[in-house]
Amino acid sequence: PFLGSRRDLAEAQRAFCAWSDPLAAAKALLQWERLTSSDPVAANQWAEEKHLSSARLANLSRDKAFLLRDMKRAGLLRNAGVSLSGPVTLSDAAETRDASAEVLETRGEFEESLLEVEQEEDSPESLIEDAEDSDALLATVLCSAYPGNVAMRSKENKRNFKLSSFAEANMSPASVNADAHETHPWWLYCDAASTHRTYMHSTTLIHDWQIALFGGLRSKTSYDQKMHTCMTLDHWLQVGGVLRRSNT
């Protein structure tokens, strides 16, 4: 939903999330929906100031209403009083938006976690702790959604990454992560496009434990005592750990 040049896109997204492009867009959508429910004109002005497209945000809001409706029809969500018959309209989207906090069944659901991050009434200490927990949870949800789209930095402070489907790739200049976290090794991407150079788009910072638990489309038992690994994901990611013994 963001507008502008590649550099402008990256800066606009960092105002919402400094480590994930998809979550920056999701948080921007939630804020726009809250503003739209009370003052649509002010919401559109806010979107323009934040380099956001109101038309794209409206389409995303409608798509979210479709998704929640289909999840309710499938029995994945509780009935929150939103009609499921007929086409989904913007009014349906508004009703679904208002009910989404009570509709979502578990903490693992995407939007409920986002709402937890946005809570302002908590104390500063608990807010920081909840945000850190929610950040890890949200990255895990994305890792489950794109289990095969893992990227590993080739060398520390280098800008190229190893992917399973390409020999080498670079971070998109429009990503919030384009010029940040230059030593972090692991990343998730939603898409990779190749012309004269391969770029990863919609990237998210992830950690090794998230890859080990939720990454990879295929796994194979593979023991290596020197590397302390016991499993290989997608024929290139080796997973393992060091056993720590205690005296108790």
Coordinates of N, CA and C in Angstrom, one line a residue:
P1 N 0.8 -1.2 0.0 CA 0.0 0.0 0.0 C 0.8 1.3 0.0
F2 N 2.2 1.2 0.1 CA 3.0 2.3 0.2 C 3.3 2.9 -1.2
L3 N 3.6 4.2 -1.3 CA 3.8 4.9 -2.5 C 5.2 5.6 -2.4
G4 N 5.8 5.9 -3.6 CA 7.0 6.6 -3.7 C 8.1 5.8 -4.3
S5 N 9.3 6.4 -4.3 CA 10.5 5.7 -4.9 C 10.9 4.6 -3.9
R6 N 11.9 3.8 -4.4 CA 12.3 2.7 -3.6 C 12.8 3.2 -2.2
R7 N 13.6 4.2 -2.2 CA 14.1 4.7 -0.9 C 13.0 5.3 0.0
D8 N 12.0 6.0 -0.7 CA 10.9 6.5 0.1 C 10.0 5.4 0.6
L9 N 9.9 4.3 -0.1 CA 9.1 3.1 0.4 C 9.7 2.6 1.6
A10 N 11.0 2.4 1.6 CA 11.7 1.8 2.8 C 11.5 2.7 4.0
E11 N 11.7 4.0 3.8 CA 11.5 4.9 5.0 C 10.1 4.9 5.5
A12 N 9.1 4.9 4.6 CA 7.7 4.9 5.0 C 7.4 3.7 5.8
Q13 N 7.9 2.5 5.3 CA 7.6 1.3 6.0 C 8.2 1.2 7.4
R14 N 9.4 1.8 7.5 CA 10.1 1.7 8.8 C 9.4 2.5 9.9
A15 N 8.5 3.4 9.5 CA 7.7 4.1 10.5 C 6.7 3.1 11.2
F16 N 6.4 2.0 10.6 CA 5.5 1.0 11.1 C 6.2 -0.2 11.7
C17 N 7.2 -0.7 11.0 CA 8.0 -1.8 11.5 C 9.4 -1.8 10.8
A18 N 10.4 -1.9 11.6 CA 11.8 -1.7 11.2 C 12.5 -3.0 10.8
W19 N 11.7 -4.1 10.9 CA 12.4 -5.4 10.6 C 11.6 -6.3 9.6
S20 N 10.4 -5.9 9.2 CA 9.6 -6.8 8.3 C 8.7 -5.9 7.4
D21 N 8.8 -6.1 6.1 CA 7.9 -5.4 5.2 C 6.5 -5.9 5.3
P22 N 6.2 -7.2 5.3 CA 4.7 -7.6 5.5 C 4.1 -7.0 6.7
L23 N 4.8 -7.0 7.8 CA 4.2 -6.5 9.1 C 4.0 -5.0 9.1
A24 N 4.9 -4.3 8.4 CA 4.8 -2.9 8.2 C 3.5 -2.6 7.5
A25 N 3.2 -3.3 6.4 CA 1.9 -3.1 5.7 C 0.7 -3.5 6.5
A26 N 0.8 -4.5 7.3 CA -0.3 -5.0 8.1 C -0.6 -4.0 9.2
K27 N 0.4 -3.4 9.8 CA 0.2 -2.4 10.9 C -0.4 -1.1 10.3
A28 N 0.1 -0.8 9.1 CA -0.4 0.4 8.5 C -1.9 0.2 8.2
L29 N -2.3 -1.0 7.7 CA -3.7 -1.2 7.4 C -4.6 -1.1 8.6
L30 N -4.1 -1.7 9.7 CA -4.9 -1.7 11.0 C -5.1 -0.2 11.5
Q31 N -4.1 0.6 11.4 CA -4.2 2.0 11.8 C -5.2 2.7 10.9
W32 N -5.1 2.5 9.6 CA -6.0 3.2 8.7 C -7.4 2.7 8.9
E33 N -7.7 1.5 9.2 CA -9.0 1.0 9.4 C -9.6 1.6 10.7
R34 N -8.8 1.8 11.7 CA -9.3 2.4 12.9 C -9.7 3.9 12.7
L35 N -8.8 4.6 11.9 CA -9.1 6.0 11.6 C -10.3 6.1 10.7
T36 N -10.5 5.2 9.7 CA -11.6 5.2 8.8 C -12.9 5.0 9.5
S37 N -12.9 4.2 10.5 CA -14.2 3.9 11.2 C -14.7 5.1 11.9
S38 N -13.9 6.1 12.2 CA -14.3 7.3 12.9 C -14.4 8.5 12.0
D39 N -13.4 8.7 11.1 CA -13.3 9.9 10.3 C -12.6 9.5 9.0
P40 N -13.4 9.1 7.9 CA -12.7 8.7 6.7 C -11.9 9.8 6.0
V41 N -12.3 11.0 6.1 CA -11.5 12.1 5.5 C -10.2 12.3 6.2
A42 N -10.2 12.2 7.5 CA -8.9 12.3 8.3 C -8.1 11.1 8.0
A43 N -8.7 9.9 7.8 CA -7.9 8.7 7.5 C -7.2 8.8 6.2
N44 N -7.9 9.4 5.2 CA -7.2 9.6 3.8 C -6.1 10.6 3.9
Q45 N -6.3 11.7 4.7 CA -5.2 12.7 4.9 C -4.0 12.0 5.6
W46 N -4.3 11.2 6.6 CA -3.2 10.5 7.3 C -2.5 9.6 6.4
A47 N -3.2 8.9 5.5 CA -2.6 8.0 4.6 C -1.6 8.7 3.6
E48 N -2.1 9.9 3.2 CA -1.2 10.6 2.2 C 0.0 11.1 2.9
E49 N -0.1 11.5 4.2 CA 1.1 11.9 5.0 C 2.1 10.8 5.2
K50 N 1.6 9.6 5.3 CA 2.4 8.4 5.5 C 2.8 7.7 4.3
H51 N 2.6 8.3 3.1 CA 2.9 7.8 1.8 C 2.2 6.4 1.5
L52 N 0.9 6.4 1.9 CA 0.1 5.3 1.7 C -1.0 5.6 0.7
S53 N -1.4 4.5 -0.1 CA -2.5 4.7 -1.0 C -3.8 4.2 -0.4
S54 N -4.8 5.2 -0.3 CA -6.1 4.8 0.4 C -6.8 3.8 -0.4
A55 N -6.7 3.8 -1.8 CA -7.3 2.8 -2.6 C -6.8 1.4 -2.4
R56 N -5.5 1.3 -2.3 CA -4.9 0.0 -2.0 C -5.2 -0.5 -0.6
L57 N -5.3 0.4 0.4 CA -5.7 0.0 1.7 C -7.1 -0.5 1.7
A58 N -8.0 0.2 1.0 CA -9.4 -0.2 0.9 C -9.5 -1.6 0.3
N59 N -8.7 -1.9 -0.7 CA -8.7 -3.2 -1.3 C -8.2 -4.3 -0.3
L60 N -7.1 -3.9 0.4 CA -6.6 -4.9 1.4 C -7.6 -5.2 2.5
S61 N -8.4 -4.1 2.9 CA -9.4 -4.3 3.9 C -10.5 -5.2 3.4
R62 N -10.9 -5.0 2.2 CA -11.9 -5.9 1.6 C -11.4 -7.3 1.5
D63 N -10.1 -7.5 1.1 CA -9.6 -8.9 1.0 C -9.5 -9.5 2.4
K64 N -9.3 -8.7 3.4 CA -9.2 -9.3 4.8 C -10.6 -9.7 5.2
A65 N -11.7 -8.9 4.8 CA -13.0 -9.3 5.1 C -13.4 -10.6 4.4
F66 N -13.0 -10.8 3.1 CA -13.2 -12.1 2.4 C -12.6 -13.2 3.2
L67 N -11.3 -13.0 3.6 CA -10.6 -14.1 4.3 C -11.2 -14.5 5.6
L68 N -11.6 -13.5 6.4 CA -12.3 -13.8 7.7 C -13.6 -14.5 7.5
R69 N -14.3 -14.1 6.4 CA -15.6 -14.7 6.1 C -15.4 -16.2 5.8
D70 N -14.4 -16.4 4.9 CA -14.2 -17.8 4.5 C -13.7 -18.7 5.7
M71 N -12.9 -18.1 6.6 CA -12.5 -18.8 7.7 C -13.6 -19.1 8.7
K72 N -14.6 -18.2 8.8 CA -15.8 -18.5 9.6 C -16.6 -19.6 9.0
R73 N -16.7 -19.5 7.6 CA -17.5 -20.6 6.9 C -16.9 -22.0 7.1
A74 N -15.5 -22.0 7.2 CA -14.8 -23.2 7.4 C -14.8 -23.7 8.8
G75 N -15.4 -22.9 9.7 CA -15.5 -23.3 11.1 C -14.2 -22.9 11.9
L76 N -13.3 -22.1 11.4 CA -12.1 -21.8 12.1 C -12.2 -20.7 13.0
L77 N -13.3 -19.9 12.9 CA -13.5 -18.7 13.7 C -14.9 -18.8 14.3
R78 N -15.1 -18.2 15.5 CA -16.4 -18.1 16.1 C -17.3 -17.2 15.4
N79 N -18.6 -17.4 15.5 CA -19.6 -16.5 14.9 C -19.7 -15.2 15.7
A80 N -19.3 -14.1 15.0 CA -19.3 -12.8 15.7 C -20.5 -11.9 15.2
G81 N -21.5 -12.5 14.6 CA -22.6 -11.7 14.2 C -22.5 -11.0 12.9
V82 N -21.5 -11.4 12.1 CA -21.3 -10.8 10.7 C -22.0 -11.7 9.8
S83 N -22.9 -11.2 8.9 CA -23.6 -12.0 7.9 C -22.6 -12.6 6.9
L84 N -22.9 -13.9 6.6 CA -22.0 -14.6 5.7 C -22.7 -14.7 4.3
S85 N -23.9 -14.3 4.2 CA -24.6 -14.5 2.9 C -24.4 -13.2 2.0
G86 N -24.3 -13.5 0.7 CA -24.2 -12.4 -0.2 C -22.7 -11.9 -0.4
P87 N -22.5 -11.0 -1.3 CA -21.1 -10.6 -1.5 C -20.6 -9.7 -0.4
V88 N -19.3 -9.7 -0.2 CA -18.6 -8.9 0.8 C -18.5 -7.5 0.3
T89 N -19.0 -6.5 1.1 CA -18.9 -5.1 0.7 C -18.0 -4.4 1.7
L90 N -17.8 -3.1 1.5 CA -16.9 -2.4 2.4 C -17.6 -2.3 3.8
S91 N -18.9 -2.2 3.8 CA -19.6 -2.2 5.1 C -19.4 -3.5 5.8
D92 N -19.4 -4.7 5.1 CA -19.0 -5.9 5.7 C -17.6 -5.9 6.3
A93 N -16.7 -5.3 5.5 CA -15.3 -5.2 6.0 C -15.3 -4.4 7.3
A94 N -16.1 -3.3 7.4 CA -16.1 -2.5 8.6 C -16.6 -3.3 9.8
E95 N -17.7 -4.1 9.5 CA -18.2 -4.9 10.6 C -17.2 -6.0 11.0
T96 N -16.6 -6.6 10.0 CA -15.6 -7.6 10.3 C -14.4 -7.0 11.1
R97 N -14.0 -5.8 10.7 CA -12.9 -5.1 11.4 C -13.2 -4.9 12.9
D98 N -14.4 -4.4 13.1 CA -14.8 -4.1 14.5 C -14.9 -5.4 15.4
A99 N -15.2 -6.5 14.7 CA -15.4 -7.8 15.4 C -14.1 -8.6 15.5
S100 N -13.1 -8.2 14.7 CA -11.9 -9.1 14.6 C -11.2 -9.4 15.9
A101 N -11.2 -8.5 16.8 CA -10.5 -8.7 18.1 C -11.1 -9.9 18.8
E102 N -12.5 -10.0 18.8 CA -13.1 -11.1 19.5 C -13.3 -12.3 18.6
V103 N -13.2 -12.1 17.3 CA -13.4 -13.2 16.4 C -12.2 -14.2 16.4
L104 N -11.0 -13.7 16.5 CA -9.8 -14.5 16.3 C -9.7 -15.5 17.5
E105 N -9.5 -16.8 17.2 CA -9.6 -17.8 18.2 C -8.4 -17.9 19.1
T106 N -7.2 -17.8 18.6 CA -6.0 -18.0 19.4 C -5.0 -16.9 19.1
R107 N -3.9 -16.9 20.0 CA -2.9 -15.9 19.9 C -2.1 -16.1 18.6
G108 N -2.2 -17.4 18.0 CA -1.5 -17.7 16.8 C -2.0 -17.0 15.6
E109 N -3.3 -16.4 15.7 CA -3.9 -15.8 14.6 C -3.2 -14.4 14.3
F110 N -3.0 -14.1 13.1 CA -2.2 -13.0 12.7 C -2.6 -11.7 13.3
E111 N -3.9 -11.3 13.1 CA -4.4 -10.0 13.5 C -4.4 -9.8 15.0
E112 N -4.7 -10.9 15.7 CA -4.8 -10.7 17.2 C -3.4 -10.4 17.7
S113 N -2.4 -10.9 17.1 CA -1.0 -10.6 17.6 C -0.7 -9.2 17.3
L114 N -1.1 -8.7 16.1 CA -0.9 -7.3 15.8 C -1.6 -6.4 16.7
L115 N -2.8 -6.7 17.1 CA -3.5 -5.9 18.0 C -2.8 -5.8 19.4
E116 N -2.2 -6.9 19.8 CA -1.5 -7.0 21.1 C -0.4 -6.0 21.1
V117 N 0.3 -5.9 19.9 CA 1.5 -5.0 19.8 C 1.0 -3.6 19.9
E118 N -0.2 -3.3 19.4 CA -0.7 -1.9 19.3 C -1.4 -1.4 20.6
Q119 N -1.5 -2.3 21.6 CA -2.2 -1.9 22.8 C -1.4 -0.8 23.5
E120 N -2.1 0.3 23.9 CA -1.5 1.5 24.4 C -1.8 1.6 25.9
E121 N -2.7 0.9 26.4 CA -3.1 1.1 27.8 C -2.2 0.3 28.8
D122 N -1.3 -0.6 28.3 CA -0.5 -1.4 29.2 C 0.6 -0.5 29.8
S123 N 1.3 -1.0 30.8 CA 2.4 -0.2 31.4 C 3.6 -0.4 30.4
P124 N 4.5 0.6 30.5 CA 5.7 0.5 29.5 C 6.4 -0.8 29.6
E125 N 6.6 -1.3 30.9 CA 7.4 -2.5 31.0 C 6.7 -3.7 30.4
S126 N 5.4 -3.9 30.7 CA 4.7 -5.0 30.1 C 4.5 -4.8 28.6
L127 N 4.4 -3.6 28.1 CA 4.2 -3.3 26.7 C 5.5 -3.8 25.9
I128 N 6.7 -3.5 26.5 CA 7.9 -3.9 25.8 C 8.0 -5.4 25.8
E129 N 7.7 -6.1 26.9 CA 7.7 -7.5 27.0 C 6.7 -8.2 26.1
D130 N 5.5 -7.7 26.0 CA 4.5 -8.2 25.1 C 4.8 -8.0 23.7
A131 N 5.4 -6.8 23.4 CA 5.8 -6.6 22.0 C 6.9 -7.5 21.5
E132 N 7.9 -7.8 22.4 CA 8.9 -8.7 22.1 C 8.4 -10.1 21.8
D133 N 7.5 -10.6 22.7 CA 6.8 -11.9 22.5 C 6.0 -11.9 21.2
S134 N 5.3 -10.8 20.9 CA 4.5 -10.8 19.7 C 5.3 -10.7 18.5
D135 N 6.4 -10.0 18.5 CA 7.3 -10.0 17.4 C 7.8 -11.3 17.0
A136 N 8.2 -12.1 18.0 CA 8.7 -13.5 17.7 C 7.6 -14.3 17.1
L137 N 6.4 -14.2 17.7 CA 5.2 -14.9 17.2 C 4.8 -14.6 15.8
L138 N 4.8 -13.3 15.4 CA 4.5 -12.9 14.1 C 5.5 -13.4 13.1
A139 N 6.8 -13.3 13.4 CA 7.8 -13.8 12.5 C 7.6 -15.3 12.3
T140 N 7.2 -16.0 13.4 CA 7.0 -17.5 13.3 C 5.8 -17.8 12.3
V141 N 4.8 -17.0 12.4 CA 3.6 -17.2 11.5 C 4.0 -17.0 10.1
L142 N 4.8 -16.0 9.8 CA 5.3 -15.8 8.4 C 6.2 -16.9 8.0
C143 N 7.1 -17.4 8.9 CA 7.9 -18.5 8.6 C 7.1 -19.8 8.2
S144 N 6.0 -20.0 8.9 CA 5.1 -21.1 8.6 C 4.4 -20.9 7.2
A145 N 4.2 -19.6 6.8 CA 3.5 -19.3 5.6 C 4.5 -19.5 4.4
Y146 N 5.8 -19.2 4.6 CA 6.8 -19.3 3.5 C 7.9 -20.2 4.0
P147 N 7.7 -21.5 4.2 CA 8.7 -22.3 4.8 C 9.9 -22.6 3.9
G148 N 9.7 -22.4 2.6 CA 10.9 -22.7 1.7 C 11.6 -21.4 1.3
N149 N 11.2 -20.2 1.8 CA 11.8 -19.0 1.4 C 12.7 -18.4 2.4
V150 N 13.7 -19.2 2.7 CA 14.7 -18.8 3.7 C 16.0 -18.3 3.0
A151 N 16.5 -17.3 3.5 CA 17.8 -16.7 2.9 C 18.8 -16.6 4.0
M152 N 20.1 -16.9 3.7 CA 21.2 -16.9 4.6 C 22.3 -15.9 4.1
R153 N 22.7 -15.0 4.9 CA 23.7 -14.1 4.5 C 25.0 -14.8 4.2
S154 N 25.6 -14.6 3.0 CA 26.8 -15.3 2.6 C 28.0 -15.1 3.6
K155 N 28.2 -13.9 3.9 CA 29.3 -13.5 4.9 C 28.9 -12.3 5.7
E156 N 29.4 -12.2 6.9 CA 29.1 -11.1 7.7 C 29.4 -9.7 7.0
N157 N 28.5 -8.8 7.1 CA 28.6 -7.4 6.5 C 28.6 -7.5 5.0
K158 N 28.2 -8.6 4.4 CA 28.0 -8.6 3.0 C 26.5 -8.4 2.6
R159 N 26.3 -8.0 1.4 CA 24.9 -7.7 1.0 C 24.3 -8.8 0.2
N160 N 25.0 -9.9 -0.1 CA 24.4 -10.9 -0.9 C 24.0 -12.1 0.0
F161 N 23.0 -12.9 -0.4 CA 22.4 -13.9 0.4 C 22.3 -15.2 -0.4
K162 N 22.4 -16.3 0.2 CA 22.2 -17.6 -0.4 C 20.7 -18.1 -0.2
L163 N 20.1 -18.5 -1.4 CA 18.8 -19.0 -1.4 C 18.8 -20.4 -1.9
S164 N 17.8 -21.2 -1.6 CA 17.7 -22.5 -2.1 C 17.4 -22.6 -3.6
S165 N 16.7 -21.6 -4.1 CA 16.3 -21.7 -5.5 C 17.2 -20.9 -6.4
F166 N 18.1 -20.0 -5.8 CA 19.0 -19.2 -6.6 C 20.4 -19.3 -6.0
A167 N 21.4 -19.1 -6.8 CA 22.8 -19.2 -6.2 C 23.1 -18.0 -5.3
E168 N 22.5 -16.9 -5.6 CA 22.8 -15.7 -4.8 C 21.7 -14.7 -5.1
A169 N 21.4 -13.9 -4.0 CA 20.4 -12.8 -4.2 C 20.7 -11.6 -3.3
N170 N 20.1 -10.5 -3.6 CA 20.3 -9.3 -2.9 C 19.0 -8.8 -2.3
M171 N 19.1 -8.0 -1.2 CA 17.9 -7.4 -0.6 C 17.3 -6.3 -1.5
S172 N 16.0 -6.3 -1.7 CA 15.4 -5.2 -2.5 C 15.7 -3.9 -1.8
P173 N 16.1 -2.9 -2.6 CA 16.3 -1.5 -2.1 C 15.1 -0.9 -1.5
A174 N 13.9 -1.4 -1.8 CA 12.6 -0.9 -1.2 C 12.3 -1.6 0.1
S175 N 13.1 -2.5 0.5 CA 12.8 -3.2 1.8 C 13.3 -2.4 3.0
V176 N 12.6 -2.6 4.1 CA 13.0 -1.9 5.4 C 14.3 -2.4 5.8
N177 N 14.7 -3.6 5.3 CA 15.9 -4.3 5.8 C 17.1 -4.0 4.8
A178 N 16.9 -3.1 3.8 CA 17.9 -2.9 2.8 C 19.2 -2.4 3.3
D179 N 19.2 -1.6 4.3 CA 20.4 -1.0 4.9 C 20.6 -1.2 6.4
A180 N 19.9 -2.3 6.9 CA 19.9 -2.5 8.3 C 20.3 -3.9 8.6
H181 N 20.7 -4.2 9.9 CA 21.0 -5.5 10.4 C 22.1 -6.2 9.5
E182 N 23.2 -5.5 9.3 CA 24.2 -6.0 8.3 C 25.0 -7.2 8.8
T183 N 24.8 -7.6 10.1 CA 25.4 -8.8 10.6 C 24.5 -10.0 10.8
H184 N 23.2 -9.7 10.7 CA 22.2 -10.8 11.0 C 22.2 -11.8 9.9
P185 N 22.2 -13.1 10.2 CA 22.4 -14.1 9.1 C 21.1 -14.6 8.4
W186 N 20.0 -14.6 9.1 CA 18.8 -15.3 8.6 C 17.7 -14.3 8.2
W187 N 17.0 -14.6 7.1 CA 16.0 -13.8 6.6 C 14.9 -14.6 5.9
L188 N 13.7 -14.1 5.9 CA 12.6 -14.7 5.1 C 12.1 -13.7 4.1
Y189 N 11.8 -14.2 2.9 CA 11.3 -13.4 1.8 C 10.0 -14.0 1.3
C190 N 9.1 -13.1 0.7 CA 7.9 -13.6 0.2 C 8.0 -13.9 -1.3
D191 N 9.0 -13.2 -2.0 CA 9.1 -13.4 -3.4 C 10.5 -13.0 -3.8
A192 N 11.0 -13.7 -4.9 CA 12.4 -13.3 -5.4 C 12.2 -13.2 -6.9
A193 N 12.7 -12.1 -7.5 CA 12.6 -11.8 -8.9 C 14.0 -11.6 -9.5
S194 N 14.3 -12.2 -10.7 CA 15.6 -12.2 -11.3 C 15.5 -11.6 -12.6
T195 N 16.4 -10.5 -12.9 CA 16.6 -10.0 -14.2 C 18.1 -10.1 -14.5
H196 N 18.9 -9.1 -14.4 CA 20.3 -9.2 -14.4 C 20.9 -9.5 -13.0
R197 N 20.0 -9.3 -12.0 CA 20.4 -9.6 -10.6 C 19.1 -10.0 -9.8
T198 N 19.3 -11.0 -8.9 CA 18.1 -11.5 -8.2 C 17.9 -10.7 -6.9
Y199 N 16.7 -10.2 -6.7 CA 16.3 -9.4 -5.5 C 15.2 -10.2 -4.7
M200 N 15.4 -10.1 -3.4 CA 14.4 -10.6 -2.5 C 13.4 -9.5 -2.1
H201 N 12.1 -9.8 -2.2 CA 11.1 -8.8 -1.9 C 10.3 -9.2 -0.6
S202 N 9.7 -8.2 0.1 CA 8.9 -8.4 1.3 C 9.7 -9.3 2.3
T203 N 10.7 -8.8 2.8 CA 11.6 -9.6 3.7 C 11.3 -9.4 5.2
T204 N 11.7 -10.4 6.0 CA 11.4 -10.3 7.4 C 12.7 -10.9 8.1
L205 N 13.1 -10.3 9.2 CA 14.2 -10.8 10.0 C 13.7 -12.0 10.8
I206 N 14.4 -13.1 10.7 CA 14.0 -14.3 11.5 C 15.2 -14.9 12.2
H207 N 15.0 -15.8 13.1 CA 16.1 -16.4 13.9 C 16.2 -17.9 13.6
D208 N 17.3 -18.5 14.1 CA 17.6 -19.8 13.7 C 16.6 -20.8 14.3
W209 N 16.1 -20.5 15.5 CA 15.1 -21.5 16.1 C 13.8 -21.5 15.4
Q210 N 13.4 -20.3 14.8 CA 12.2 -20.3 14.0 C 12.3 -21.1 12.7
I211 N 13.5 -21.1 12.1 CA 13.8 -21.9 10.9 C 13.8 -23.4 11.3
A212 N 14.4 -23.8 12.4 CA 14.5 -25.2 12.8 C 13.1 -25.7 13.1
L213 N 12.2 -24.9 13.7 CA 10.9 -25.4 14.0 C 9.8 -25.3 12.9
F214 N 9.9 -24.3 12.1 CA 8.8 -24.0 11.2 C 9.3 -23.8 9.7
G215 N 10.6 -23.9 9.5 CA 11.1 -23.7 8.1 C 11.3 -25.0 7.3
G216 N 11.4 -24.9 6.0 CA 11.7 -26.0 5.2 C 10.5 -26.7 4.8
L217 N 10.5 -27.2 3.5 CA 9.4 -28.0 2.9 C 9.7 -29.5 3.1
R218 N 10.9 -29.8 3.1 CA 11.3 -31.2 3.1 C 12.4 -31.3 4.2
S219 N 12.4 -32.4 4.9 CA 13.5 -32.7 5.9 C 14.0 -34.1 5.8
K220 N 15.3 -34.2 6.1 CA 16.0 -35.5 6.0 C 16.9 -35.7 7.2
T221 N 16.8 -36.8 7.9 CA 17.7 -37.1 9.0 C 19.2 -37.2 8.5
S222 N 20.0 -36.4 9.1 CA 21.4 -36.3 8.6 C 22.3 -36.0 9.8
Y223 N 23.0 -36.9 10.3 CA 23.9 -36.7 11.5 C 25.3 -36.3 11.1
D224 N 25.8 -35.3 11.8 CA 27.1 -34.8 11.6 C 27.7 -34.4 12.9
Q225 N 28.5 -35.3 13.5 CA 29.0 -35.0 14.9 C 29.9 -33.8 15.0
K226 N 30.7 -33.5 13.9 CA 31.5 -32.3 14.0 C 30.7 -31.0 14.0
M227 N 29.7 -31.0 13.2 CA 28.8 -29.8 13.1 C 27.7 -29.8 14.1
H228 N 27.5 -31.0 14.8 CA 26.4 -31.1 15.8 C 25.1 -30.9 15.1
T229 N 24.9 -31.5 13.9 CA 23.6 -31.4 13.2 C 23.0 -32.8 13.1
C230 N 21.7 -32.8 13.1 CA 20.9 -34.0 13.0 C 19.9 -34.1 11.9
M231 N 19.7 -32.9 11.2 CA 18.7 -32.9 10.1 C 19.0 -31.9 9.1
T232 N 18.6 -32.1 7.8 CA 18.8 -31.2 6.7 C 17.5 -30.8 6.2
L233 N 17.3 -29.5 6.0 CA 16.0 -28.9 5.5 C 16.2 -28.5 4.0
D234 N 15.4 -29.0 3.1 CA 15.4 -28.6 1.7 C 16.7 -28.8 1.1
H235 N 17.5 -29.8 1.6 CA 18.8 -30.2 1.0 C 19.9 -29.2 1.1
W236 N 19.7 -28.2 2.0 CA 20.8 -27.3 2.1 C 20.9 -26.6 3.5
L237 N 19.9 -26.6 4.3 CA 19.9 -26.1 5.7 C 20.1 -27.2 6.7
Q238 N 21.3 -27.1 7.4 CA 21.5 -28.1 8.4 C 21.1 -27.7 9.8
V239 N 20.4 -28.5 10.5 CA 19.8 -28.1 11.8 C 20.4 -29.0 12.9
G240 N 20.7 -28.4 14.0 CA 21.2 -29.2 15.1 C 21.5 -28.2 16.3
G241 N 22.2 -28.8 17.3 CA 22.5 -28.0 18.5 C 23.5 -28.7 19.3
V242 N 23.9 -28.0 20.3 CA 24.9 -28.6 21.3 C 24.2 -28.9 22.6
L243 N 24.4 -30.1 23.1 CA 23.8 -30.5 24.3 C 24.6 -30.0 25.5
R244 N 23.9 -29.3 26.4 CA 24.5 -28.7 27.5 C 24.1 -29.5 28.8
R245 N 25.1 -30.0 29.5 CA 24.8 -30.9 30.6 C 24.9 -30.0 31.9
S246 N 24.1 -30.3 32.9 CA 24.1 -29.6 34.2 C 24.4 -30.6 35.3
N247 N 24.8 -30.1 36.4 CA 25.1 -31.0 37.6 C 23.9 -31.3 38.3
T248 N 22.7 -30.7 38.0 CA 21.5 -31.0 38.8 C 20.7 -32.1 38.1

